[in-house]
Amino acid sequence: MERFFRKQGMKGNSYKFLFGDMKEANLMYEKVYSKPIGVNDDILPRLMPNILDTVEKYGNYSFMWSGPRPRVFFLDPNLLKEVLSDFRKYHKSFKVINPIARMLVTGLASMEGDEWTKSRSKMNPAFQMNKLKPMLPAIKVCCEDMLREWKEMTSKGGGKSVIDVLPYLEVYTSSVLAQLMFSSTYTPHIKQTFYKLSELEKLGKLATDTFALPGQKYFPTKKNRRAKEIDKFVRDSFISMTNERLEKRKAGEDNGGINQDLLDIFIGELYDNDENLKDRDRRRIIEDVIAQCKIFFFAGFGSSSNVLCWTMIMLSVHKNWQVRAREEVVKVLGNKNEITSNDLGQLKVVTMIVNEMLRLYPPTMEFSRVVDEETTLGNYVIPKDTLITCPILLLNRSTKIWGEDAKEFNPERFAEGVVKATKGPTPYLPFGWGPRICIAQNFAILEIKLFLALLLLNFSFQLSPDYKHAPHVDFTIHPQYGAPLVLNEL
Ligand code: HEM
């Protein structure tokens, strides 16, 4: 394989038996995570030390070894777009990564071919703006509940308090998800399920544990046992929610019409055919419902909460932008009680800030595809089982694409929209690209913008002296030592 790559002009480290580049990668991560960095330092060497090392040494068409599996990097927007466009040829890589990660990345995100097309087309309507707009009042209530809690905490500190904001932002995004998925408030049961999933995320450690030894999931390690326990809890939890919903619908408390939520879509086949289903088919459909619940829970809460968290951190550092955004929010929203998607659309400065944060701290810092057979891509022939990785974070911080200030926080670059912000064809892909683009991007932008708007109206904030800048990745980029900020109620 290595000779095959080299013959085509690609460069990389020589293969080392079984572990490939993974031992070095683990050592690199251990070293970079051992201490914090400066708030304006580049986060690339910390979050992608192995990929950066490969690309810097070997160039834009290079390879490395995720264990015995080759992984190639093409830092060429046209080739990446070709890969992301053809979902039938380039498959999601989740089936080939570590077994704990596979417990999390399930349902829609792990499906392929016709099965994926069928599932995605059933779910797409739930994410169209006409379906999301009526959710805004419920999302606003989730924001207000969260901000009220902060107000109670700050009032005890004389209007000023240090709060580690991330756990609260997670409560916000997961309570919004509870609305989207189950039309439910944030019950203790739903809360516990989220917490278990985030524990599984930490055990999964995608960045460093990309490869698994054959049969690894059967090893009776402490980590595997804990992962199995959590998985069982989460499965049981979704099975009970599914049964409860089926009972309700059968009893005529129907939620399957115009107001249907995601769970209604997931259980549609079960509800429509329940009486006639063979046991085996019923089990298959229930497995599918569990898998869909898991992926929407998992994909939904860490991504948006971390974007909000980094935005609060960056607006604490760049106070001029905090002030500018607040002035805009006051002007557009004033004392309005009802906030519409039109209002949010008028928040230009907030939009520029969100775009800049998705560029500098994209929750998904890379995504990969795998080929099941030898495949020609541009001038290259890619052998079967190779991973093709799109390192978004690296592209988002490239001076060639974004100009000399690429590594700096400067929302102004988005003043005239996303297309004009880059030099040349835009590889700005925080939500992915092509048919498998994030299904929930409109939803995510709404919940992020609404929260920022209400936050800016109610609080000013700055870094606490205890804050340590230490971006860290399990699946999403999050602050390794939390995000203690000083909040002042306005
Ligand atoms: C700022 C927030 C978010 C970002 C930046 C983001 C980013 C992404 C990216 C990059 C992908 C594509 C990965 C690939 O092509 O391999 C993706 C897929 C996906 N995202 Fe998001 N996401 C966000 C929020 C959400 C939320 C809130 C949900 C759930 C409500 C969600 C659910 C999904 C699902 C189910 C997929 C798989 C889609 C498919 O394969 O058809 N995401 N997301």
PDB file of C-alpha atoms and ligand atoms in Angstrom, residues 84 92-94 106-111 116 120 123-124 127 173 177 180-181 262 292 295-305 307-308 354 358 361-369 392 429-433 435-441 443-445 447-448, ligand 1:
ATOM      1  CA  LEU A  84     -18.425  14.750  -0.109  1.00  0.00           C
ATOM      2  CA  LYS A  92     -18.959   7.368   6.356  1.00  0.00           C
ATOM      3  CA  SER A  93     -15.997   6.140   8.341  1.00  0.00           C
ATOM      4  CA  PHE A  94     -17.822   5.327  11.561  1.00  0.00           C
ATOM      5  CA  THR A 106     -25.566   5.440  14.987  1.00  0.00           C
ATOM      6  CA  GLY A 107     -28.836   5.902  13.051  1.00  0.00           C
ATOM      7  CA  LEU A 108     -28.889   8.428  10.225  1.00  0.00           C
ATOM      8  CA  ALA A 109     -25.208   9.333  10.609  1.00  0.00           C
ATOM      9  CA  SER A 110     -24.060   5.735  10.132  1.00  0.00           C
ATOM     10  CA  MET A 111     -26.429   4.670   7.334  1.00  0.00           C
ATOM     11  CA  TRP A 116     -29.814   6.520   4.274  1.00  0.00           C
ATOM     12  CA  ARG A 120     -33.062  11.245   5.528  1.00  0.00           C
ATOM     13  CA  MET A 123     -36.574  13.429   8.543  1.00  0.00           C
ATOM     14  CA  ASN A 124     -35.746  16.408   6.294  1.00  0.00           C
ATOM     15  CA  PHE A 127     -35.774  20.645   9.807  1.00  0.00           C
ATOM     16  CA  THR A 173     -29.009  22.755  24.265  1.00  0.00           C
ATOM     17  CA  LEU A 177     -33.359  19.014  21.932  1.00  0.00           C
ATOM     18  CA  LEU A 180     -37.363  19.037  19.132  1.00  0.00           C
ATOM     19  CA  MET A 181     -37.293  15.301  19.667  1.00  0.00           C
ATOM     20  CA  LEU A 262     -38.825  13.607  15.732  1.00  0.00           C
ATOM     21  CA  GLN A 292     -31.953   7.502  15.694  1.00  0.00           C
ATOM     22  CA  ILE A 295     -27.523  10.076  17.217  1.00  0.00           C
ATOM     23  CA  PHE A 296     -29.817  13.098  17.460  1.00  0.00           C
ATOM     24  CA  PHE A 297     -29.223  13.343  21.202  1.00  0.00           C
ATOM     25  CA  PHE A 298     -25.514  12.937  20.777  1.00  0.00           C
ATOM     26  CA  ALA A 299     -24.954  15.079  17.652  1.00  0.00           C
ATOM     27  CA  GLY A 300     -27.237  17.774  18.989  1.00  0.00           C
ATOM     28  CA  PHE A 301     -26.090  18.750  22.415  1.00  0.00           C
ATOM     29  CA  GLY A 302     -22.297  18.912  22.427  1.00  0.00           C
ATOM     30  CA  SER A 303     -22.002  20.733  19.119  1.00  0.00           C
ATOM     31  CA  SER A 304     -24.168  23.785  19.822  1.00  0.00           C
ATOM     32  CA  SER A 305     -23.270  24.076  23.527  1.00  0.00           C
ATOM     33  CA  VAL A 307     -20.038  26.753  19.958  1.00  0.00           C
ATOM     34  CA  LEU A 308     -21.890  28.916  22.508  1.00  0.00           C
ATOM     35  CA  VAL A 354     -21.314  32.927  14.792  1.00  0.00           C
ATOM     36  CA  LEU A 358     -17.737  28.079  13.447  1.00  0.00           C
ATOM     37  CA  TYR A 361     -13.787  26.439  16.731  1.00  0.00           C
ATOM     38  CA  PRO A 362     -15.844  24.129  14.472  1.00  0.00           C
ATOM     39  CA  PRO A 363     -17.381  21.456  16.741  1.00  0.00           C
ATOM     40  CA  THR A 364     -16.574  18.802  14.126  1.00  0.00           C
ATOM     41  CA  MET A 365     -12.898  19.517  13.475  1.00  0.00           C
ATOM     42  CA  GLU A 366     -12.531  16.806  10.846  1.00  0.00           C
ATOM     43  CA  PHE A 367     -14.631  14.232   9.067  1.00  0.00           C
ATOM     44  CA  SER A 368     -13.643  11.208   7.042  1.00  0.00           C
ATOM     45  CA  ARG A 369     -14.913   8.899   4.369  1.00  0.00           C
ATOM     46  CA  ILE A 392     -11.849  21.246   8.550  1.00  0.00           C
ATOM     47  CA  LEU A 429     -17.647  23.626   5.709  1.00  0.00           C
ATOM     48  CA  PRO A 430     -18.609  23.805   9.406  1.00  0.00           C
ATOM     49  CA  PHE A 431     -21.756  21.796   8.677  1.00  0.00           C
ATOM     50  CA  GLY A 432     -20.157  19.549   6.048  1.00  0.00           C
ATOM     51  CA  TRP A 433     -21.045  19.655   2.381  1.00  0.00           C
ATOM     52  CA  PRO A 435     -26.002  15.436   0.432  1.00  0.00           C
ATOM     53  CA  ARG A 436     -24.778  14.452   3.911  1.00  0.00           C
ATOM     54  CA  ILE A 437     -24.515  18.007   5.154  1.00  0.00           C
ATOM     55  CA  CYS A 438     -25.721  18.427   8.766  1.00  0.00           C
ATOM     56  CA  ILE A 439     -29.469  17.861   8.712  1.00  0.00           C
ATOM     57  CA  ALA A 440     -29.931  20.257  11.629  1.00  0.00           C
ATOM     58  CA  GLN A 441     -27.925  23.289  10.511  1.00  0.00           C
ATOM     59  CA  PHE A 443     -32.023  24.455  13.827  1.00  0.00           C
ATOM     60  CA  ALA A 444     -28.519  24.849  15.296  1.00  0.00           C
ATOM     61  CA  ILE A 445     -28.162  28.402  13.973  1.00  0.00           C
ATOM     62  CA  GLU A 447     -30.830  28.032  18.893  1.00  0.00           C
ATOM     63  CA  ILE A 448     -27.342  29.586  18.916  1.00  0.00           C
TER      64      ILE A 448
HETATM   65  C1  HEM B   1     -23.217  24.183  15.474  1.00  0.00           C
HETATM   66  C2  HEM B   1     -23.785  23.015  15.508  1.00  0.00           C
HETATM   67  C3  HEM B   1     -23.498  21.868  14.571  1.00  0.00           C
HETATM   68  C4  HEM B   1     -22.446  21.653  13.717  1.00  0.00           C
HETATM   69  C5  HEM B   1     -21.266  22.573  13.436  1.00  0.00           C
HETATM   70  C6  HEM B   1     -22.675  20.383  13.057  1.00  0.00           C
HETATM   71  C7  HEM B   1     -21.827  19.805  12.114  1.00  0.00           C
HETATM   72  C8  HEM B   1     -22.113  18.650  11.414  1.00  0.00           C
HETATM   73  C9  HEM B   1     -21.284  18.112  10.356  1.00  0.00           C
HETATM   74  C10 HEM B   1     -19.960  18.689   9.900  1.00  0.00           C
HETATM   75  C11 HEM B   1     -21.914  17.010   9.862  1.00  0.00           C
HETATM   76  C12 HEM B   1     -21.478  16.169   8.675  1.00  0.00           C
HETATM   77  C13 HEM B   1     -20.390  15.200   9.032  1.00  0.00           C
HETATM   78  C14 HEM B   1     -19.942  14.390   7.821  1.00  0.00           C
HETATM   79  O1  HEM B   1     -20.199  14.761   6.674  1.00  0.00           O
HETATM   80  O2  HEM B   1     -19.319  13.363   8.055  1.00  0.00           O
HETATM   81  C15 HEM B   1     -23.129  16.822  10.634  1.00  0.00           C
HETATM   82  C16 HEM B   1     -24.023  15.792  10.445  1.00  0.00           C
HETATM   83  C17 HEM B   1     -25.117  15.578  11.258  1.00  0.00           C
HETATM   84  N1  HEM B   1     -25.574  16.407  12.261  1.00  0.00           N
HETATM   85 FE1  HEM B   1     -24.793  18.174  12.822  1.00  0.00          FE
HETATM   86  N2  HEM B   1     -23.850  19.863  13.521  1.00  0.00           N
HETATM   87  C18 HEM B   1     -24.381  20.732  14.441  1.00  0.00           C
HETATM   88  C19 HEM B   1     -25.562  20.584  15.143  1.00  0.00           C
HETATM   89  C20 HEM B   1     -26.390  19.505  15.059  1.00  0.00           C
HETATM   90  C21 HEM B   1     -27.598  19.339  15.828  1.00  0.00           C
HETATM   91  C22 HEM B   1     -28.159  20.377  16.817  1.00  0.00           C
HETATM   92  C23 HEM B   1     -28.124  18.110  15.479  1.00  0.00           C
HETATM   93  C24 HEM B   1     -29.381  17.438  15.961  1.00  0.00           C
HETATM   94  C25 HEM B   1     -30.461  18.053  16.313  1.00  0.00           C
HETATM   95  C26 HEM B   1     -27.239  17.537  14.477  1.00  0.00           C
HETATM   96  C27 HEM B   1     -27.446  16.308  13.873  1.00  0.00           C
HETATM   97  C28 HEM B   1     -26.679  15.817  12.836  1.00  0.00           C
HETATM   98  C29 HEM B   1     -26.953  14.549  12.164  1.00  0.00           C
HETATM   99  C30 HEM B   1     -28.083  13.583  12.503  1.00  0.00           C
HETATM  100  C31 HEM B   1     -25.977  14.400  11.174  1.00  0.00           C
HETATM  101  C32 HEM B   1     -25.848  13.250  10.181  1.00  0.00           C
HETATM  102  C33 HEM B   1     -26.554  13.621   8.893  1.00  0.00           C
HETATM  103  C34 HEM B   1     -26.503  12.554   7.802  1.00  0.00           C
HETATM  104  O3  HEM B   1     -25.561  11.767   7.767  1.00  0.00           O
HETATM  105  O4  HEM B   1     -27.414  12.569   6.983  1.00  0.00           O
HETATM  106  N3  HEM B   1     -26.203  18.407  14.243  1.00  0.00           N
HETATM  107  N4  HEM B   1     -23.226  17.847  11.567  1.00  0.00           N
END
